[in-house]
Coordinates of C-alpha atoms in Angstrom, one line a residue:
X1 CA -138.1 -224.3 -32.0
X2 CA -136.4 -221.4 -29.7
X3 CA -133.8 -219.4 -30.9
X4 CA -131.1 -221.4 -28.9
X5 CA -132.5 -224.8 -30.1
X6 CA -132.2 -223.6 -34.2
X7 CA -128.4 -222.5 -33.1
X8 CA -127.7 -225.9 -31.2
X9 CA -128.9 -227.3 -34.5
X10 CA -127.3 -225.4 -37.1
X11 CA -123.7 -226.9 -38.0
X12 CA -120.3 -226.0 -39.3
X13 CA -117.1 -225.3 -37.7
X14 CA -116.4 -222.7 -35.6
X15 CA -112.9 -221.1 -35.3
X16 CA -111.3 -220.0 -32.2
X17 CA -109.8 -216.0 -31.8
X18 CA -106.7 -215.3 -33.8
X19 CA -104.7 -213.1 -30.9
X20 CA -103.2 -211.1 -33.4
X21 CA -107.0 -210.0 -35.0
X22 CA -108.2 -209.4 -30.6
X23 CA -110.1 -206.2 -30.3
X24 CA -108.6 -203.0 -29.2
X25 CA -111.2 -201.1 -29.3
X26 CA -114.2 -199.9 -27.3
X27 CA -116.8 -203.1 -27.5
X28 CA -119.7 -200.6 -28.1
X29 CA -117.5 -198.8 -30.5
X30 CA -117.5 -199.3 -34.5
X31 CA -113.8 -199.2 -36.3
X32 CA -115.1 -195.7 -37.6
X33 CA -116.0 -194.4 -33.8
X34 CA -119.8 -194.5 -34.4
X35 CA -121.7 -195.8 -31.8
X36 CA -122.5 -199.7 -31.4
X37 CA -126.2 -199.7 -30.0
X38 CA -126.6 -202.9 -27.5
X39 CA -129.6 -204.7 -27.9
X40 CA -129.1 -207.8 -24.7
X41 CA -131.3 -210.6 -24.6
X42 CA -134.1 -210.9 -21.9
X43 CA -131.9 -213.3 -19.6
X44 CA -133.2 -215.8 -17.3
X45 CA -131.9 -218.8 -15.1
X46 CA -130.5 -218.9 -11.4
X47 CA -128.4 -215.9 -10.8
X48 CA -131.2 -213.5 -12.7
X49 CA -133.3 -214.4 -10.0
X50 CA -130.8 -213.7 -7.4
X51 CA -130.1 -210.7 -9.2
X52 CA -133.5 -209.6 -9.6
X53 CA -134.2 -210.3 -6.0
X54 CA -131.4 -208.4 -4.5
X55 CA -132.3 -205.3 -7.1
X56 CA -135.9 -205.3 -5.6
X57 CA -135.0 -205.4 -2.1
X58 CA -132.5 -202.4 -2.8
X59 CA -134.9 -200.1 -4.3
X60 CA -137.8 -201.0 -1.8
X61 CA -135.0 -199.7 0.7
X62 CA -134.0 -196.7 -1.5
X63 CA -137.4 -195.4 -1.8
X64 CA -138.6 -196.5 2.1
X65 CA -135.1 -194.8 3.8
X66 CA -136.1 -191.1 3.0
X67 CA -139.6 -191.7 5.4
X68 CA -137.9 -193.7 8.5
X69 CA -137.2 -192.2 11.5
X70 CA -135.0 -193.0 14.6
X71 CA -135.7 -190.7 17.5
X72 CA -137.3 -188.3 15.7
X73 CA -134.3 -187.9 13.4
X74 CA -133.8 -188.9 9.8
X75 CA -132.2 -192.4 9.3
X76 CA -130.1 -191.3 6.7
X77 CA -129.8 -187.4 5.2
X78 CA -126.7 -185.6 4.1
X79 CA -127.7 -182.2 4.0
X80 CA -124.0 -180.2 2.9
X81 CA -126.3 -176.7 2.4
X82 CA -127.8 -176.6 5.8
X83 CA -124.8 -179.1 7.7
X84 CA -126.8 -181.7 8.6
X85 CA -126.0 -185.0 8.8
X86 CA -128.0 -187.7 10.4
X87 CA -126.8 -191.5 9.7
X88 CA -128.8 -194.6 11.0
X89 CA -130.8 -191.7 13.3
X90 CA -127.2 -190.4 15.1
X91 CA -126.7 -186.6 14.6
X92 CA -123.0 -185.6 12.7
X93 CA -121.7 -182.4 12.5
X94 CA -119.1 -180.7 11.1
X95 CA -116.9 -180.9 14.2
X96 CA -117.2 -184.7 13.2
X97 CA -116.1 -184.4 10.2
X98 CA -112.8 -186.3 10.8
X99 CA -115.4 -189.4 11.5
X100 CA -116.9 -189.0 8.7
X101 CA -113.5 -189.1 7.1
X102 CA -112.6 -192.2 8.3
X103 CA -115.4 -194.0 7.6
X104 CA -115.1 -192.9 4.1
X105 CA -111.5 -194.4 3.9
X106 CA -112.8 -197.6 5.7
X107 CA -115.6 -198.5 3.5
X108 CA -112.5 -196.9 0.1
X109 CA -110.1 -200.0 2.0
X110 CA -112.8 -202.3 1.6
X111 CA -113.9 -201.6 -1.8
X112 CA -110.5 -202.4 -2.5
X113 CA -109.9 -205.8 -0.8
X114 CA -113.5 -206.8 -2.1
X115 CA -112.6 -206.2 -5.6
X116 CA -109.6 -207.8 -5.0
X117 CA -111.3 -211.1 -4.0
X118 CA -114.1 -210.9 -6.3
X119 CA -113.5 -208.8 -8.8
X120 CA -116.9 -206.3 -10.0
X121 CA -119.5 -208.6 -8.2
X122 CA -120.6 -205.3 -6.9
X123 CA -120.9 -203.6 -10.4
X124 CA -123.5 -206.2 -11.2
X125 CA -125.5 -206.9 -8.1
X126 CA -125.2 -203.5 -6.3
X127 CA -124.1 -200.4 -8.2
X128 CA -126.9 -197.9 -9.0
X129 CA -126.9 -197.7 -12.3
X130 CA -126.6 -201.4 -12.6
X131 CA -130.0 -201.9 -10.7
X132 CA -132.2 -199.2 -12.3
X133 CA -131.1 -199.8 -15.6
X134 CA -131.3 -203.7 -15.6
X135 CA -134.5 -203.8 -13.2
X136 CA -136.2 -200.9 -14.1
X137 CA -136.0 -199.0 -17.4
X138 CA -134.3 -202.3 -19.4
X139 CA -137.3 -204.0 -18.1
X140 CA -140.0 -201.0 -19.1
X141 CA -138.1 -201.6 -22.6
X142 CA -139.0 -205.5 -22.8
X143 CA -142.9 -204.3 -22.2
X144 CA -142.6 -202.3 -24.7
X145 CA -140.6 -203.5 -27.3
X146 CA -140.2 -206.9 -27.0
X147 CA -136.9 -208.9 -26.3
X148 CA -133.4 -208.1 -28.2
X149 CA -134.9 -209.3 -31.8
X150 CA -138.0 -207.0 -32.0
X151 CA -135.8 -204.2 -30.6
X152 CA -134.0 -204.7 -33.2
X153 CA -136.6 -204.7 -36.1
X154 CA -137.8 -201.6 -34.4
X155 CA -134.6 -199.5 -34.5
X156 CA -134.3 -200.8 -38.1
X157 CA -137.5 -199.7 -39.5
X158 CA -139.6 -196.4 -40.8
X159 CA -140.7 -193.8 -38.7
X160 CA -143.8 -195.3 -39.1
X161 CA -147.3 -195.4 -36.1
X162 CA -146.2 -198.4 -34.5
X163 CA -142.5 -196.9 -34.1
X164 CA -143.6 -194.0 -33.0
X165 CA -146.3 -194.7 -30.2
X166 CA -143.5 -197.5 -28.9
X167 CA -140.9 -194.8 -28.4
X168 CA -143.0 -191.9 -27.2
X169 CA -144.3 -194.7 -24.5
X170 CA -140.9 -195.9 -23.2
X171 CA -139.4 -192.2 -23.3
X172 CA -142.6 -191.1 -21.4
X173 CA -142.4 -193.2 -18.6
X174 CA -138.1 -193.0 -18.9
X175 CA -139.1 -189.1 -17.8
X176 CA -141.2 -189.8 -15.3
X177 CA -139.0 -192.9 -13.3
X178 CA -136.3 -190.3 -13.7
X179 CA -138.8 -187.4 -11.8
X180 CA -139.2 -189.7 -9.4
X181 CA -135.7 -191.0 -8.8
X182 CA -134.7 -187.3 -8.8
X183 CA -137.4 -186.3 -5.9
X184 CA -135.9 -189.3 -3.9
X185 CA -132.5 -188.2 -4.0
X186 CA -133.5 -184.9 -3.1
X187 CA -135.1 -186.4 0.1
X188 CA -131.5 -187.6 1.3
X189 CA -130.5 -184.0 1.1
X190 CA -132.7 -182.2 2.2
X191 CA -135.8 -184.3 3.9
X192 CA -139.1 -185.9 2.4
X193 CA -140.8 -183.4 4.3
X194 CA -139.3 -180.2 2.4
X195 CA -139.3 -182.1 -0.8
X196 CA -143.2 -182.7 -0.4
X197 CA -143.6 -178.5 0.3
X198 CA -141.6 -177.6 -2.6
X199 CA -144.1 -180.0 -4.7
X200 CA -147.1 -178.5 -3.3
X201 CA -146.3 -175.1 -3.2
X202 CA -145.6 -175.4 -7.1
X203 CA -142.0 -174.6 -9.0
X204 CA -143.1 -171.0 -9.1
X205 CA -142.6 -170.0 -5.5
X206 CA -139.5 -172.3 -5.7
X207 CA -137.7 -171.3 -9.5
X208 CA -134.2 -172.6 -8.1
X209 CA -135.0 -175.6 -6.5
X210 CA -137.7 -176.4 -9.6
X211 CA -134.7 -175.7 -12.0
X212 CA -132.6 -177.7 -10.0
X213 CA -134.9 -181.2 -10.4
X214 CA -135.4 -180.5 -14.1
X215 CA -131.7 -180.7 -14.6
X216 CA -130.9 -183.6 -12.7
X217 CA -133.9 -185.2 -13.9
X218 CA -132.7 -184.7 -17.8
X219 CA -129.3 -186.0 -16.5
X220 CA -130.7 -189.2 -15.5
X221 CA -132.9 -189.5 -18.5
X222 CA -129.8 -189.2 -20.3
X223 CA -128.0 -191.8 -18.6
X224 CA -130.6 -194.8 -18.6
X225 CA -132.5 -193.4 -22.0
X226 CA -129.1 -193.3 -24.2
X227 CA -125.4 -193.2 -22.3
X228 CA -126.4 -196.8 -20.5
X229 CA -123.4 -199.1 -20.4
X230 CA -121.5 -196.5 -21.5
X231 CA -121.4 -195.4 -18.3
X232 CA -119.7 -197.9 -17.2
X233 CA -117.5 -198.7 -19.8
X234 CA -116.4 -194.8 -20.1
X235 CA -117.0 -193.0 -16.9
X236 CA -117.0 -195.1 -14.2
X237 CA -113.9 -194.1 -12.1
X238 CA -114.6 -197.7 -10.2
X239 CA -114.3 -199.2 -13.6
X240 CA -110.9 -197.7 -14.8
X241 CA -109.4 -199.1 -11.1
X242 CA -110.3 -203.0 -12.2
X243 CA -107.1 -203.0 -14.6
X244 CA -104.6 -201.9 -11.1
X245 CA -106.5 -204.2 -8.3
X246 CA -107.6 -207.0 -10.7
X247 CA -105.3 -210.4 -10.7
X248 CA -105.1 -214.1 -11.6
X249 CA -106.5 -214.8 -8.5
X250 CA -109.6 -212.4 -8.1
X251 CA -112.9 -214.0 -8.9
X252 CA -114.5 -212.7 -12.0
X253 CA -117.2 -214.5 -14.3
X254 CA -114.6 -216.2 -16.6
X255 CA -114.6 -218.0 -19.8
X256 CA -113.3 -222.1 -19.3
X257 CA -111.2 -221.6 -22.3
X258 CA -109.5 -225.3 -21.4
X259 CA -112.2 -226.6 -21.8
X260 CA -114.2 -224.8 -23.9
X261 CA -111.6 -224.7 -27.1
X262 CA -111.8 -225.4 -29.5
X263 CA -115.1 -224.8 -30.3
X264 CA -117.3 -225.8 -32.4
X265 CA -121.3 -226.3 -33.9
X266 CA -123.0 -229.0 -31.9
X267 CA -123.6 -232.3 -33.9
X268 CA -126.4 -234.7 -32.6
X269 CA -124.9 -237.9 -31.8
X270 CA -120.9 -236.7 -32.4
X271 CA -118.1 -237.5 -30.1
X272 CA -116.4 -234.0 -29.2
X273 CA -113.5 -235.0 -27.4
X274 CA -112.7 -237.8 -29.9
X275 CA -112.9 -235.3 -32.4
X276 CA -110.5 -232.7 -30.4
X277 CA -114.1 -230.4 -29.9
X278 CA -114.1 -228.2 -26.8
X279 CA -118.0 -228.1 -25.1
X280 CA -118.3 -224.3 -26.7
X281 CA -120.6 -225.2 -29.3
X282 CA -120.4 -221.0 -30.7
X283 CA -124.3 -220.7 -30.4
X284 CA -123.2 -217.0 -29.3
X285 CA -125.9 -217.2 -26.7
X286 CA -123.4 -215.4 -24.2
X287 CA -122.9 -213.0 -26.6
X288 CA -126.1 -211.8 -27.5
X289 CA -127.2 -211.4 -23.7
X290 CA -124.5 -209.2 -22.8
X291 CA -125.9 -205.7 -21.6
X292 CA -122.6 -204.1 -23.1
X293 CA -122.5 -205.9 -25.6
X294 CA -119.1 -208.1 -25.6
X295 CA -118.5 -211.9 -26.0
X296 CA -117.1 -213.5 -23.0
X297 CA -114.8 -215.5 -24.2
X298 CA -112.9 -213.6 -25.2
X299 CA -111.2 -213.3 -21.4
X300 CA -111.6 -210.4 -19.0
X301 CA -112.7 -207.2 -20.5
X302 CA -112.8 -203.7 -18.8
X303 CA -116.8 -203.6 -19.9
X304 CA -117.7 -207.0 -17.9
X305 CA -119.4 -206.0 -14.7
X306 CA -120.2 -209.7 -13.4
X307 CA -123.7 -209.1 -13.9
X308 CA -123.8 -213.2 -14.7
X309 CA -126.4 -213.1 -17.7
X310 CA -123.5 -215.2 -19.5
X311 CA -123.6 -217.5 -16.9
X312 CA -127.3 -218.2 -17.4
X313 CA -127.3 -218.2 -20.9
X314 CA -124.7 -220.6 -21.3
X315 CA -125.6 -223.0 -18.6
X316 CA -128.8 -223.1 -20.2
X317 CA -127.0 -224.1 -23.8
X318 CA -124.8 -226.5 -21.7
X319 CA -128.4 -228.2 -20.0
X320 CA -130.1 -228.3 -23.8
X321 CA -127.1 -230.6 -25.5
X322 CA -126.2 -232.7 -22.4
X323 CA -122.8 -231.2 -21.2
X324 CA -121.8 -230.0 -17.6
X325 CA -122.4 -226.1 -16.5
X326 CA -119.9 -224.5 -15.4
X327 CA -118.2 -223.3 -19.0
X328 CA -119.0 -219.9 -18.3
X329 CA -118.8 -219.2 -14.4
X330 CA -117.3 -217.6 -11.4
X331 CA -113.9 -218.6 -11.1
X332 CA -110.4 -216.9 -10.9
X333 CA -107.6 -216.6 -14.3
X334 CA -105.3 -218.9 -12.4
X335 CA -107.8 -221.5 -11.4
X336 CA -108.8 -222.2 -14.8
X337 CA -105.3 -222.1 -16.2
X338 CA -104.1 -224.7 -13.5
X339 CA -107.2 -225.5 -11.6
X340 CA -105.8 -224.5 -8.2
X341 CA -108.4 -223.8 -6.1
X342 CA -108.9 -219.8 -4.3
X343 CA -106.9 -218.9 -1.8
X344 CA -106.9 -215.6 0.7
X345 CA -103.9 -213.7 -0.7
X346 CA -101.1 -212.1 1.3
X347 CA -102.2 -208.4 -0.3
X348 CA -105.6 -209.7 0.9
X349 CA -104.5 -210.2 4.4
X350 CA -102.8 -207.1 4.4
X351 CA -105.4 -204.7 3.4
X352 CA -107.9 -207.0 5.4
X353 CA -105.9 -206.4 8.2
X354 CA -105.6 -202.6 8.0
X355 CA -109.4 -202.6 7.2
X356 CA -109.7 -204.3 10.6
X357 CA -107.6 -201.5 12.0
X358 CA -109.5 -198.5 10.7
X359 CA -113.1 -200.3 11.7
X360 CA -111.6 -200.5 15.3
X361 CA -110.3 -197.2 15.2
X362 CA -114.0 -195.9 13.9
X363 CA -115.6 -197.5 16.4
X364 CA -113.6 -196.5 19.3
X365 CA -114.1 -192.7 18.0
X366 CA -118.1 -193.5 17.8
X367 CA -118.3 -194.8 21.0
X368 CA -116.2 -191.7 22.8
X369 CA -117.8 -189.5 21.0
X370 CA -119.2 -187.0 23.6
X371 CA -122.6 -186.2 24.1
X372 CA -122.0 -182.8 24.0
X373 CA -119.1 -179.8 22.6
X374 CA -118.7 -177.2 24.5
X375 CA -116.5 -174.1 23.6
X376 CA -115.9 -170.5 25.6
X377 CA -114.0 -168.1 23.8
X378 CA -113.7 -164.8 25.0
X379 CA -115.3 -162.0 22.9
X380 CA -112.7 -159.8 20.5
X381 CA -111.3 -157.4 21.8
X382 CA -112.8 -157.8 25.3
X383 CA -110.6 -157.5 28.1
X384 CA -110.7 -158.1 31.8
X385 CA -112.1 -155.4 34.5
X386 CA -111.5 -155.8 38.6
X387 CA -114.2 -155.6 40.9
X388 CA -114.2 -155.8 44.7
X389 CA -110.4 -157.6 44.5
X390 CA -111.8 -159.8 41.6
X391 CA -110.7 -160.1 38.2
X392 CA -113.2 -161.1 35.9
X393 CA -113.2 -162.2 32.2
X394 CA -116.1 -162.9 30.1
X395 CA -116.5 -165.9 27.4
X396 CA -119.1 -166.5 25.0
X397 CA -120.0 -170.1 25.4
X398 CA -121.6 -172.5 22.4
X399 CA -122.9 -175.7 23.4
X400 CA -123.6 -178.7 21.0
X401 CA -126.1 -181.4 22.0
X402 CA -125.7 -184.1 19.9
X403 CA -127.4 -186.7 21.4
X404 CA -131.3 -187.5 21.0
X405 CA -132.3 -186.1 24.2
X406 CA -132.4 -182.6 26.0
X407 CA -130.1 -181.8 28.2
X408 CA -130.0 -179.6 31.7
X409 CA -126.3 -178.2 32.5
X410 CA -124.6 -176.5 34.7
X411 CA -120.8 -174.8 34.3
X412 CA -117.9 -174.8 36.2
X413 CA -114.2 -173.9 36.7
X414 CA -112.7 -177.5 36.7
X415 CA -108.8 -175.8 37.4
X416 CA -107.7 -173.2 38.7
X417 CA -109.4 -174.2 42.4
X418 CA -110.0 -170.2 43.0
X419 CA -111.8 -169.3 40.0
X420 CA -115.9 -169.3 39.7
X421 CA -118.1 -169.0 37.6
X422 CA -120.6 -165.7 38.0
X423 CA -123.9 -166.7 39.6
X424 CA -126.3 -166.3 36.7
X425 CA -124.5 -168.7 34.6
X426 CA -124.3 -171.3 37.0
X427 CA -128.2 -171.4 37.2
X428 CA -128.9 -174.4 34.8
X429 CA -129.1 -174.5 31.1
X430 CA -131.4 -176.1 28.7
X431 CA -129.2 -177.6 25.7
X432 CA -132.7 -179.4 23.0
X433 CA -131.6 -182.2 21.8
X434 CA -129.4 -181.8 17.9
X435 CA -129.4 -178.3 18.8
X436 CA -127.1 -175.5 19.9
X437 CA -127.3 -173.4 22.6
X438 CA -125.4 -170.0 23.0
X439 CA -124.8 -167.5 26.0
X440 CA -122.4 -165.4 27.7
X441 CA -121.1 -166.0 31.4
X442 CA -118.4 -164.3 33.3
X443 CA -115.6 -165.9 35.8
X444 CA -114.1 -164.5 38.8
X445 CA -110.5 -165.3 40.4
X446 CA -109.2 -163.4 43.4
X447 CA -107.1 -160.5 42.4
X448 CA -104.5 -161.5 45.2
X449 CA -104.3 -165.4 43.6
X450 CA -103.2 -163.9 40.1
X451 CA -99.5 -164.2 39.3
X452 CA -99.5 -164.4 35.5
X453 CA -101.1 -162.1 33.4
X454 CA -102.5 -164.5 31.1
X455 CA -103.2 -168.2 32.2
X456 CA -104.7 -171.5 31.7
X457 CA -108.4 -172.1 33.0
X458 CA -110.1 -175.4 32.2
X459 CA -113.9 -174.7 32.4
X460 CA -116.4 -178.0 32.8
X461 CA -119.9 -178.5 31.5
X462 CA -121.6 -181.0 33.9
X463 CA -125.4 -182.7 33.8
X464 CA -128.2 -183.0 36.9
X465 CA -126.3 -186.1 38.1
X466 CA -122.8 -183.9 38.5
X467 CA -121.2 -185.8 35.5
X468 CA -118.5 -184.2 33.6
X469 CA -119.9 -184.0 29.5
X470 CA -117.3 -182.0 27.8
X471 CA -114.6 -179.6 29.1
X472 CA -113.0 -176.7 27.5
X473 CA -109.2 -175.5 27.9
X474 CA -108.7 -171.8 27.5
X475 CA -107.1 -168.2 29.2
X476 CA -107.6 -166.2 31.8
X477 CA -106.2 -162.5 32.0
X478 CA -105.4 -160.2 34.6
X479 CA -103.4 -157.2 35.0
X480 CA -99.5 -157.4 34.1
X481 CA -97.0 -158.6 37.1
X482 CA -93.4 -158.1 36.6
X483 CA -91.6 -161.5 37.9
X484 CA -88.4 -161.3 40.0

C-alpha cells in the first residue's frame, strides 16, 4: 500500500485552523529560530511534466545561447568591463544606453502586470533558482538519497559509511554543476571563446579571473547545497513585492477552503456532505510535497511560488477516493469566496496600456536607431589659423559603426553652403563593422563669408550611394568682428 493509500485509510477527525493559533512565523523557521530543514516529496502528475518540460527546454537554451552567433556577433553578451553589448546578434553601446533603459523599465512594467494577473507563476516555472534547484540538484538528491522519507532517515542517522559516501556523492557533483553553471555565466560576459582560453591556459596565468570562478562557484554551491528556498523566502526582492501587487483577483495556486472545510479522514463508504465533511480528507499530501515546506491551506503565503506540486499531489488524493480535482488549483481569492469568474482589471488595463506605450516607444527608437554616430570635436586648446583668405578649424572626428557590415564614407559640410571640408578627408573612409574609427580633418570657410566669430556648422557623414548616415552640429571660429 503507498504512502497516500495508508493515509486515505487511516481515520479520525481532523480539525480545521484556529485563526487565533495561524503562524506568524517563517515556515522554515522553528519558534526558537533554528532552522526547519525541508525535505519535499518527489512530485508527479500533469503540471510536473509541464514543469519539467519547460525547465529542460530553458537550460538546453541557457547552455546553447553562449555558442550562437548572428552575423558573426554574439547572440546575447553583456560585457560591462570591456562595453560590449550584443542582444539577439544587434551591437549596443554605451551611447545606447537610454535603450537599454527603457527596455529594462518595459520588461519592470510587465513583471508587474503579469504578477498582477497571475500571481508568482513565473517564480515556479521560470525563475533561475526555481529551475536548477527543482530540475537539477533536487533531482541529483532523489538519485542519491531516495525520496523525502529516506532523506529523512539519512539526516537522522550516525555518521556512519553509508551516510557518508551519500553526502560526499551529492556535494561532489553539487561542486561540479555549480563549476559549470559558473563557466556559463561567465560566457555571457565575457564570450565562450575567452572563457575556453582562460581554462586552457590554466588559473595560474589567470589568478584573478581563477579567483573570481572559485568565488562565484562557492556562492552557488551555497545557494542550491544549503540556503535553497530560503532564497526565496528571505532574499528574493521579487518575493517581498507579492504582498504590494498581489489581490483577490490575481491568480495564485489557492486552497478551495468552501469546499474543502471542514475536513476530515476519509471513511470508505461514508457520506461527507450528509455528515457536514468538506472533500479535504487531511492526508497532508500537499504538505509534505511542498519545496518550502508550508501547507497550503492555510491561504496565500509569501513562501508559495506556484510551483503546483500541491496541485498534483492533491489531485492525485482527490482521483484515489472518488472526488472531483480541483481542491487545490489555480484560481483567484475572490473566485473561491464568491465564485465570480476572472476578469481583466482596471489597474490591469492601465499598466497594460502604458506597457503598450513603452513597447511602442522601444521599438520606434530601435528602428531609428542610426547605423552609425558620428562626433567632431575640435581638439583642446586648438584654435583657428587663415590661409590664402581661408579660415580653417580642425576637429577630431570618431565614427561608430554599429551595424553588421563595413562601411565606406565620405564627410561633408551639410550648412553653412561656403564651408568644405579639406581634401584628404573627403577621400573615403573605412568604418569595420562594430567598430570605431578615429581621424582628424580640417574645414575651410572664406575669410570674407565670416561675420561671427564663433558659429554653427552642421558637418554630414554620407555612404557610396550619397545617403546622409549621421550628422553632427558643432562651431566654427574665426577672428573677432566688432558688429555695428
Amino acid at each position: 500500500m503507498s504512502k497516500i493509500d495508508e493515509d486515505i485509510a487511516r481515520g479520525g477527525q481532523g480539525q480545521v485552523l484556529d485563526p487565533e493559533t495561524y503562524r506568524d512565523s517563517i515556515g522554515t523557521m522553528e519558534q526558537s529560530g533554528k532552522r526547519k530543514w525541508v525535505f519535499p516529496k518527489k512530485p508527479k502528475g500533469k503540471y510536473t511534466n509541464y514543469r519539467n518540460l519547460v525547465s529542460y527546454i530553458l537550460l538546453v537554451v541557457y547552455f546553447a545561447v553562449p555558442f550562437i552567433k548572428i552575423n558573426g556577433n554574439p547572440f546575447f553578451l553583456f560585457n560591462v568591463i570591456d562595453r560590449e553589448f550584443f542582444i539577439a546578434g544587434q551591437p549596443f553601446y554605451p551611447q545606447d544606453f537610454f535603450i537599454l533603459t527603457l527596455g529594462a523599465i518595459a520588461s519592470l512594467i510587465f513583471i508587474i502586470i503579469f504578477t498582477i494577473a497571475f500571481g508568482r507563476i513565473f517564480c515556479g516555472w521560470i525563475c533561475p533558482q526555481t529551475i536548477f534547484m527543482e530540475s537539477v540538484f533536487r533531482k541529483i538528491e532523489y538519485l542519491i538519497e531516495g525520496d523525502r522519507n529516506k532523506q529523512m532517515k539519512l539526516a537522522r542517522q550516525e555518521w556512519n559509511t553509508e551516510k557518508i559516501w551519500k553526502r560526499s556523492l551529492k556535494w561532489s557533483i553539487y561542486v561540479i554543476i555549480s563549476l559549470i553553471i559558473t563557466h556559463f555565466m561567465f560566457m555571457y560576459i565575457v564570450g565562450y571563446e575567452k572563457v575556453l582560453n582562460i581554462i586552457s591556459e590554466g588559473p595560474f596565468t589567470h589568478p584573478t579571473n581563477f579567483m573570481v570562478m572559485i568565488l562565484f562557484t562557492a556562492a552557488f554551491y551555497f545557494v542550491f547545497a544549503w540556503f535553497r528556498e530560503q532564497v526565496c523566502t528571505l532574499v528574493c526582492p521579487y518575493g517581498r513585492l507579492q504582498g504590494v501587487l498581489i489581490d483577490k483577483e490575481t491568480i495564485n495556486v489557492f486552497y478551495d477552503f468552501k469546499r474543502g472545510e471542514n475536513r476530515s479522514k476519509w471513511r470508505k463508504g461514508e457520506d461527507r456532505k450528509a455528515e457536514g465533511k468538506g472533500d479535504c480528507i487531511d492526508c497532508h499530501q500537499c504538505v509534505v510535497v511542498c519545496p518550502t515546506g508550508i501547507d497550503i491551506r492555510d491561504g496565500q503565503q509569501l513562501e508559495c511560488v506556484n510551483c503546483t506540486a500541491c496541485i498534483d499531489a492533491c489531485d492525485e488524493v482527490m482521483e484515489k477516493v472518488g472526488l472531483p480535482k480541483g481542491l487545490v488549483r489555480y484560481a483567484s481569492e475572490k473566485e473561491i469566496e464568491t465564485g465570480a469568474p476572472y476578469k481583466f482589471t482596471g489597474r490591469m488595463k492601465g499598466f497594460a496600456l502604458v506597457l503598450v506605450l513603452l513597447v511602442g516607444f522601444l521599438g520606434y527608437l530601435l528602428s531609428s536607431r542610426g547605423e552609425m554616430e558620428a562626433k567632431f570635436i575640435k581638439p583642446a586648446g586648438s584654435t583657428f589659423f587663415v590661409k590664402e583668405g581661408k579660415i580653417i578649424n580642425t576637429y577630431n572626428y570618431t565614427f561608430l559603426n554599429k551595424t553588421n557590415d563595413k562601411k565606406i564614407v565620405t564627410i561633408k559640410v551639410i550648412k553653412p553652403a561656403h564651408a568644405e571640408v579639406g581634401y584628404s578627408a573627403s577621400s573615403k573612409i573605412t568604418v569595420e563593422r562594430d567598430k570605431i574609427s578615429k581621424g582628424t580633418i580640417n574645414i575651410s570657410f572664406p575669410e570674407s563669408e565670416m561675420n561671427l566669430s564663433k558659429q554653427n556648422i552642421t558637418i554630414g557623414v554620407y555612404d557610396m550611394k550619397g545617403k546622409l548616415i549621421d550628422s553632427y552640429q558643432t562651431y566654427f571660429e574665426g577672428p573677432f568682428k566688432l558688429q555695428f
